[in-house]
Amino acid sequence: MTKKTRLDLMLDQVKCGKREITFDVDGYTKKQVARVRAAAKARGLHISGTNRWILVRDLSCG
């Protein structure tokens, strides 16, 4: 079994209509931003934002 990363644990907390997460990505490298976006997309989560922040939420409940 693979140990979950801090990112995995944070994204596991996103619940439809209950919890969303905003990442302040100012200062992140392009690779780090891509990693956050890919991990959220793999879970089927909605991603929006700019080059300074990313909002991750679950829109599957309706």
PDB file of N, CA and C in Angstrom:
ATOM      1  N   MET A   1       0.841  -1.182   0.000  1.00  0.00           N
ATOM      2  CA  MET A   1       0.000   0.000   0.000  1.00  0.00           C
ATOM      3  C   MET A   1       0.887   1.248   0.000  1.00  0.00           C
ATOM      4  N   THR A   2       0.524   2.205  -0.813  1.00  0.00           N
ATOM      5  CA  THR A   2       1.289   3.433  -0.924  1.00  0.00           C
ATOM      6  C   THR A   2       0.841   4.432   0.142  1.00  0.00           C
ATOM      7  N   LYS A   3       1.808   5.106   0.721  1.00  0.00           N
ATOM      8  CA  LYS A   3       1.485   6.131   1.712  1.00  0.00           C
ATOM      9  C   LYS A   3       0.860   7.335   1.005  1.00  0.00           C
ATOM     10  N   LYS A   4      -0.240   7.840   1.564  1.00  0.00           N
ATOM     11  CA  LYS A   4      -0.904   8.998   0.970  1.00  0.00           C
ATOM     12  C   LYS A   4      -0.094  10.260   1.228  1.00  0.00           C
ATOM     13  N   THR A   5      -0.035  11.099   0.213  1.00  0.00           N
ATOM     14  CA  THR A   5       0.660  12.375   0.351  1.00  0.00           C
ATOM     15  C   THR A   5      -0.264  13.391   1.028  1.00  0.00           C
ATOM     16  N   ARG A   6       0.282  14.501   1.409  1.00  0.00           N
ATOM     17  CA  ARG A   6      -0.516  15.574   2.009  1.00  0.00           C
ATOM     18  C   ARG A   6      -1.581  16.061   1.021  1.00  0.00           C
ATOM     19  N   LEU A   7      -1.220  16.103  -0.262  1.00  0.00           N
ATOM     20  CA  LEU A   7      -2.177  16.506  -1.294  1.00  0.00           C
ATOM     21  C   LEU A   7      -3.334  15.512  -1.363  1.00  0.00           C
ATOM     22  N   ASP A   8      -3.034  14.218  -1.331  1.00  0.00           N
ATOM     23  CA  ASP A   8      -4.086  13.198  -1.346  1.00  0.00           C
ATOM     24  C   ASP A   8      -5.039  13.373  -0.171  1.00  0.00           C
ATOM     25  N   LEU A   9      -4.490  13.585   1.005  1.00  0.00           N
ATOM     26  CA  LEU A   9      -5.318  13.748   2.203  1.00  0.00           C
ATOM     27  C   LEU A   9      -6.208  14.984   2.104  1.00  0.00           C
ATOM     28  N   MET A  10      -5.679  16.063   1.553  1.00  0.00           N
ATOM     29  CA  MET A  10      -6.481  17.282   1.393  1.00  0.00           C
ATOM     30  C   MET A  10      -7.609  17.068   0.393  1.00  0.00           C
ATOM     31  N   LEU A  11      -7.299  16.442  -0.740  1.00  0.00           N
ATOM     32  CA  LEU A  11      -8.317  16.241  -1.767  1.00  0.00           C
ATOM     33  C   LEU A  11      -9.369  15.228  -1.333  1.00  0.00           C
ATOM     34  N   ASP A  12      -9.012  14.297  -0.458  1.00  0.00           N
ATOM     35  CA  ASP A  12      -9.985  13.341   0.074  1.00  0.00           C
ATOM     36  C   ASP A  12     -11.058  14.034   0.905  1.00  0.00           C
ATOM     37  N   GLN A  13     -10.773  15.211   1.423  1.00  0.00           N
ATOM     38  CA  GLN A  13     -11.721  15.945   2.265  1.00  0.00           C
ATOM     39  C   GLN A  13     -12.768  16.712   1.461  1.00  0.00           C
ATOM     40  N   VAL A  14     -12.576  16.862   0.157  1.00  0.00           N
ATOM     41  CA  VAL A  14     -13.517  17.618  -0.671  1.00  0.00           C
ATOM     42  C   VAL A  14     -14.810  16.812  -0.800  1.00  0.00           C
ATOM     43  N   LYS A  15     -15.909  17.401  -0.352  1.00  0.00           N
ATOM     44  CA  LYS A  15     -17.219  16.748  -0.393  1.00  0.00           C
ATOM     45  C   LYS A  15     -18.212  17.662  -1.095  1.00  0.00           C
ATOM     46  N   CYS A  16     -19.086  17.070  -1.867  1.00  0.00           N
ATOM     47  CA  CYS A  16     -20.064  17.826  -2.639  1.00  0.00           C
ATOM     48  C   CYS A  16     -20.992  18.625  -1.728  1.00  0.00           C
ATOM     49  N   GLY A  17     -20.998  19.930  -1.915  1.00  0.00           N
ATOM     50  CA  GLY A  17     -21.860  20.809  -1.152  1.00  0.00           C
ATOM     51  C   GLY A  17     -21.418  21.065   0.278  1.00  0.00           C
ATOM     52  N   LYS A  18     -20.331  20.441   0.709  1.00  0.00           N
ATOM     53  CA  LYS A  18     -19.899  20.577   2.097  1.00  0.00           C
ATOM     54  C   LYS A  18     -18.511  21.172   2.247  1.00  0.00           C
ATOM     55  N   ARG A  19     -17.587  20.780   1.381  1.00  0.00           N
ATOM     56  CA  ARG A  19     -16.199  21.196   1.571  1.00  0.00           C
ATOM     57  C   ARG A  19     -15.553  21.422   0.219  1.00  0.00           C
ATOM     58  N   GLU A  20     -14.876  22.546   0.092  1.00  0.00           N
ATOM     59  CA  GLU A  20     -14.054  22.835  -1.084  1.00  0.00           C
ATOM     60  C   GLU A  20     -12.723  23.375  -0.583  1.00  0.00           C
ATOM     61  N   ILE A  21     -11.712  23.304  -1.416  1.00  0.00           N
ATOM     62  CA  ILE A  21     -10.369  23.716  -1.015  1.00  0.00           C
ATOM     63  C   ILE A  21      -9.839  24.740  -2.012  1.00  0.00           C
ATOM     64  N   THR A  22      -9.218  25.777  -1.491  1.00  0.00           N
ATOM     65  CA  THR A  22      -8.544  26.769  -2.325  1.00  0.00           C
ATOM     66  C   THR A  22      -7.045  26.671  -2.077  1.00  0.00           C
ATOM     67  N   PHE A  23      -6.294  26.485  -3.139  1.00  0.00           N
ATOM     68  CA  PHE A  23      -4.839  26.441  -3.063  1.00  0.00           C
ATOM     69  C   PHE A  23      -4.284  27.791  -3.489  1.00  0.00           C
ATOM     70  N   ASP A  24      -3.448  28.382  -2.671  1.00  0.00           N
ATOM     71  CA  ASP A  24      -2.731  29.603  -3.032  1.00  0.00           C
ATOM     72  C   ASP A  24      -1.458  29.149  -3.740  1.00  0.00           C
ATOM     73  N   VAL A  25      -1.460  29.219  -5.066  1.00  0.00           N
ATOM     74  CA  VAL A  25      -0.349  28.674  -5.846  1.00  0.00           C
ATOM     75  C   VAL A  25       0.660  29.734  -6.274  1.00  0.00           C
ATOM     76  N   ASP A  26       0.549  30.927  -5.727  1.00  0.00           N
ATOM     77  CA  ASP A  26       1.529  31.969  -6.009  1.00  0.00           C
ATOM     78  C   ASP A  26       2.877  31.497  -5.463  1.00  0.00           C
ATOM     79  N   GLY A  27       3.843  31.365  -6.312  1.00  0.00           N
ATOM     80  CA  GLY A  27       5.149  30.867  -5.886  1.00  0.00           C
ATOM     81  C   GLY A  27       5.366  29.394  -6.197  1.00  0.00           C
ATOM     82  N   TYR A  28       4.305  28.669  -6.600  1.00  0.00           N
ATOM     83  CA  TYR A  28       4.452  27.272  -6.996  1.00  0.00           C
ATOM     84  C   TYR A  28       5.136  27.223  -8.366  1.00  0.00           C
ATOM     85  N   THR A  29       5.843  26.150  -8.638  1.00  0.00           N
ATOM     86  CA  THR A  29       6.386  25.944  -9.979  1.00  0.00           C
ATOM     87  C   THR A  29       5.265  25.423 -10.876  1.00  0.00           C
ATOM     88  N   LYS A  30       5.484  25.485 -12.184  1.00  0.00           N
ATOM     89  CA  LYS A  30       4.483  24.964 -13.122  1.00  0.00           C
ATOM     90  C   LYS A  30       4.247  23.474 -12.885  1.00  0.00           C
ATOM     91  N   LYS A  31       5.289  22.763 -12.515  1.00  0.00           N
ATOM     92  CA  LYS A  31       5.171  21.328 -12.252  1.00  0.00           C
ATOM     93  C   LYS A  31       4.289  21.068 -11.024  1.00  0.00           C
ATOM     94  N   GLN A  32       4.433  21.878  -9.985  1.00  0.00           N
ATOM     95  CA  GLN A  32       3.619  21.715  -8.779  1.00  0.00           C
ATOM     96  C   GLN A  32       2.148  22.029  -9.063  1.00  0.00           C
ATOM     97  N   VAL A  33       1.893  23.071  -9.836  1.00  0.00           N
ATOM     98  CA  VAL A  33       0.519  23.423 -10.196  1.00  0.00           C
ATOM     99  C   VAL A  33      -0.099  22.304 -11.029  1.00  0.00           C
ATOM    100  N   ALA A  34       0.655  21.773 -11.971  1.00  0.00           N
ATOM    101  CA  ALA A  34       0.163  20.681 -12.807  1.00  0.00           C
ATOM    102  C   ALA A  34      -0.148  19.445 -11.968  1.00  0.00           C
ATOM    103  N   ARG A  35       0.638  19.196 -10.950  1.00  0.00           N
ATOM    104  CA  ARG A  35       0.411  18.052 -10.065  1.00  0.00           C
ATOM    105  C   ARG A  35      -0.905  18.202  -9.298  1.00  0.00           C
ATOM    106  N   VAL A  36      -1.172  19.396  -8.786  1.00  0.00           N
ATOM    107  CA  VAL A  36      -2.431  19.653  -8.072  1.00  0.00           C
ATOM    108  C   VAL A  36      -3.610  19.469  -9.023  1.00  0.00           C
ATOM    109  N   ARG A  37      -3.507  20.063 -10.204  1.00  0.00           N
ATOM    110  CA  ARG A  37      -4.595  19.958 -11.188  1.00  0.00           C
ATOM    111  C   ARG A  37      -4.832  18.508 -11.615  1.00  0.00           C
ATOM    112  N   ALA A  38      -3.772  17.750 -11.856  1.00  0.00           N
ATOM    113  CA  ALA A  38      -3.905  16.359 -12.285  1.00  0.00           C
ATOM    114  C   ALA A  38      -4.517  15.491 -11.190  1.00  0.00           C
ATOM    115  N   ALA A  39      -4.107  15.700  -9.958  1.00  0.00           N
ATOM    116  CA  ALA A  39      -4.644  14.911  -8.845  1.00  0.00           C
ATOM    117  C   ALA A  39      -6.132  15.188  -8.654  1.00  0.00           C
ATOM    118  N   ALA A  40      -6.537  16.439  -8.779  1.00  0.00           N
ATOM    119  CA  ALA A  40      -7.953  16.787  -8.634  1.00  0.00           C
ATOM    120  C   ALA A  40      -8.768  16.223  -9.797  1.00  0.00           C
ATOM    121  N   LYS A  41      -8.232  16.336 -10.998  1.00  0.00           N
ATOM    122  CA  LYS A  41      -8.931  15.828 -12.181  1.00  0.00           C
ATOM    123  C   LYS A  41      -9.092  14.309 -12.112  1.00  0.00           C
ATOM    124  N   ALA A  42      -8.097  13.611 -11.598  1.00  0.00           N
ATOM    125  CA  ALA A  42      -8.162  12.154 -11.477  1.00  0.00           C
ATOM    126  C   ALA A  42      -9.285  11.716 -10.536  1.00  0.00           C
ATOM    127  N   ARG A  43      -9.642  12.566  -9.594  1.00  0.00           N
ATOM    128  CA  ARG A  43     -10.737  12.269  -8.658  1.00  0.00           C
ATOM    129  C   ARG A  43     -12.090  12.743  -9.188  1.00  0.00           C
ATOM    130  N   GLY A  44     -12.097  13.361 -10.361  1.00  0.00           N
ATOM    131  CA  GLY A  44     -13.338  13.856 -10.941  1.00  0.00           C
ATOM    132  C   GLY A  44     -13.825  15.146 -10.312  1.00  0.00           C
ATOM    133  N   LEU A  45     -12.913  15.914  -9.730  1.00  0.00           N
ATOM    134  CA  LEU A  45     -13.271  17.164  -9.069  1.00  0.00           C
ATOM    135  C   LEU A  45     -13.209  18.330 -10.049  1.00  0.00           C
ATOM    136  N   HIS A  46     -13.990  19.362  -9.795  1.00  0.00           N
ATOM    137  CA  HIS A  46     -14.013  20.563 -10.631  1.00  0.00           C
ATOM    138  C   HIS A  46     -12.878  21.489 -10.210  1.00  0.00           C
ATOM    139  N   ILE A  47     -12.155  22.008 -11.192  1.00  0.00           N
ATOM    140  CA  ILE A  47     -11.008  22.878 -10.931  1.00  0.00           C
ATOM    141  C   ILE A  47     -11.263  24.226 -11.601  1.00  0.00           C
ATOM    142  N   SER A  48     -11.058  25.305 -10.864  1.00  0.00           N
ATOM    143  CA  SER A  48     -11.133  26.638 -11.461  1.00  0.00           C
ATOM    144  C   SER A  48     -10.097  27.513 -10.777  1.00  0.00           C
ATOM    145  N   GLY A  49      -9.782  28.624 -11.395  1.00  0.00           N
ATOM    146  CA  GLY A  49      -8.815  29.512 -10.766  1.00  0.00           C
ATOM    147  C   GLY A  49      -8.017  30.320 -11.754  1.00  0.00           C
ATOM    148  N   THR A  50      -6.957  30.920 -11.229  1.00  0.00           N
ATOM    149  CA  THR A  50      -6.077  31.783 -12.008  1.00  0.00           C
ATOM    150  C   THR A  50      -4.647  31.294 -11.801  1.00  0.00           C
ATOM    151  N   ASN A  51      -3.699  32.132 -12.169  1.00  0.00           N
ATOM    152  CA  ASN A  51      -2.299  31.764 -11.951  1.00  0.00           C
ATOM    153  C   ASN A  51      -1.872  32.002 -10.501  1.00  0.00           C
ATOM    154  N   ARG A  52      -2.773  32.495  -9.646  1.00  0.00           N
ATOM    155  CA  ARG A  52      -2.442  32.744  -8.232  1.00  0.00           C
ATOM    156  C   ARG A  52      -3.161  31.813  -7.274  1.00  0.00           C
ATOM    157  N   TRP A  53      -4.279  31.236  -7.698  1.00  0.00           N
ATOM    158  CA  TRP A  53      -5.019  30.337  -6.822  1.00  0.00           C
ATOM    159  C   TRP A  53      -5.790  29.311  -7.644  1.00  0.00           C
ATOM    160  N   ILE A  54      -6.121  28.182  -7.005  1.00  0.00           N
ATOM    161  CA  ILE A  54      -6.928  27.131  -7.628  1.00  0.00           C
ATOM    162  C   ILE A  54      -8.014  26.741  -6.632  1.00  0.00           C
ATOM    163  N   LEU A  55      -9.257  26.731  -7.084  1.00  0.00           N
ATOM    164  CA  LEU A  55     -10.381  26.284  -6.277  1.00  0.00           C
ATOM    165  C   LEU A  55     -10.747  24.879  -6.734  1.00  0.00           C
ATOM    166  N   VAL A  56     -10.821  23.941  -5.792  1.00  0.00           N
ATOM    167  CA  VAL A  56     -11.170  22.558  -6.099  1.00  0.00           C
ATOM    168  C   VAL A  56     -12.459  22.232  -5.358  1.00  0.00           C
ATOM    169  N   ARG A  57     -13.474  21.767  -6.112  1.00  0.00           N
ATOM    170  CA  ARG A  57     -14.737  21.393  -5.483  1.00  0.00           C
ATOM    171  C   ARG A  57     -15.388  20.243  -6.233  1.00  0.00           C
ATOM    172  N   ASP A  58     -16.337  19.602  -5.582  1.00  0.00           N
ATOM    173  CA  ASP A  58     -17.050  18.464  -6.148  1.00  0.00           C
ATOM    174  C   ASP A  58     -18.421  18.944  -6.593  1.00  0.00           C
ATOM    175  N   LEU A  59     -18.727  18.818  -7.862  1.00  0.00           N
ATOM    176  CA  LEU A  59     -20.012  19.263  -8.391  1.00  0.00           C
ATOM    177  C   LEU A  59     -20.913  18.092  -8.774  1.00  0.00           C
ATOM    178  N   SER A  60     -20.602  16.892  -8.321  1.00  0.00           N
ATOM    179  CA  SER A  60     -21.335  15.702  -8.745  1.00  0.00           C
ATOM    180  C   SER A  60     -22.704  15.551  -8.091  1.00  0.00           C
ATOM    181  N   CYS A  61     -23.027  16.353  -7.098  1.00  0.00           N
ATOM    182  CA  CYS A  61     -24.291  16.158  -6.379  1.00  0.00           C
ATOM    183  C   CYS A  61     -25.472  16.874  -7.027  1.00  0.00           C
ATOM    184  N   GLY A  62     -25.269  17.494  -8.120  1.00  0.00           N
ATOM    185  CA  GLY A  62     -26.448  18.062  -8.744  1.00  0.00           C
ATOM    186  C   GLY A  62     -26.197  19.299  -9.455  1.00  0.00           C
TER     187      GLY A  62
END
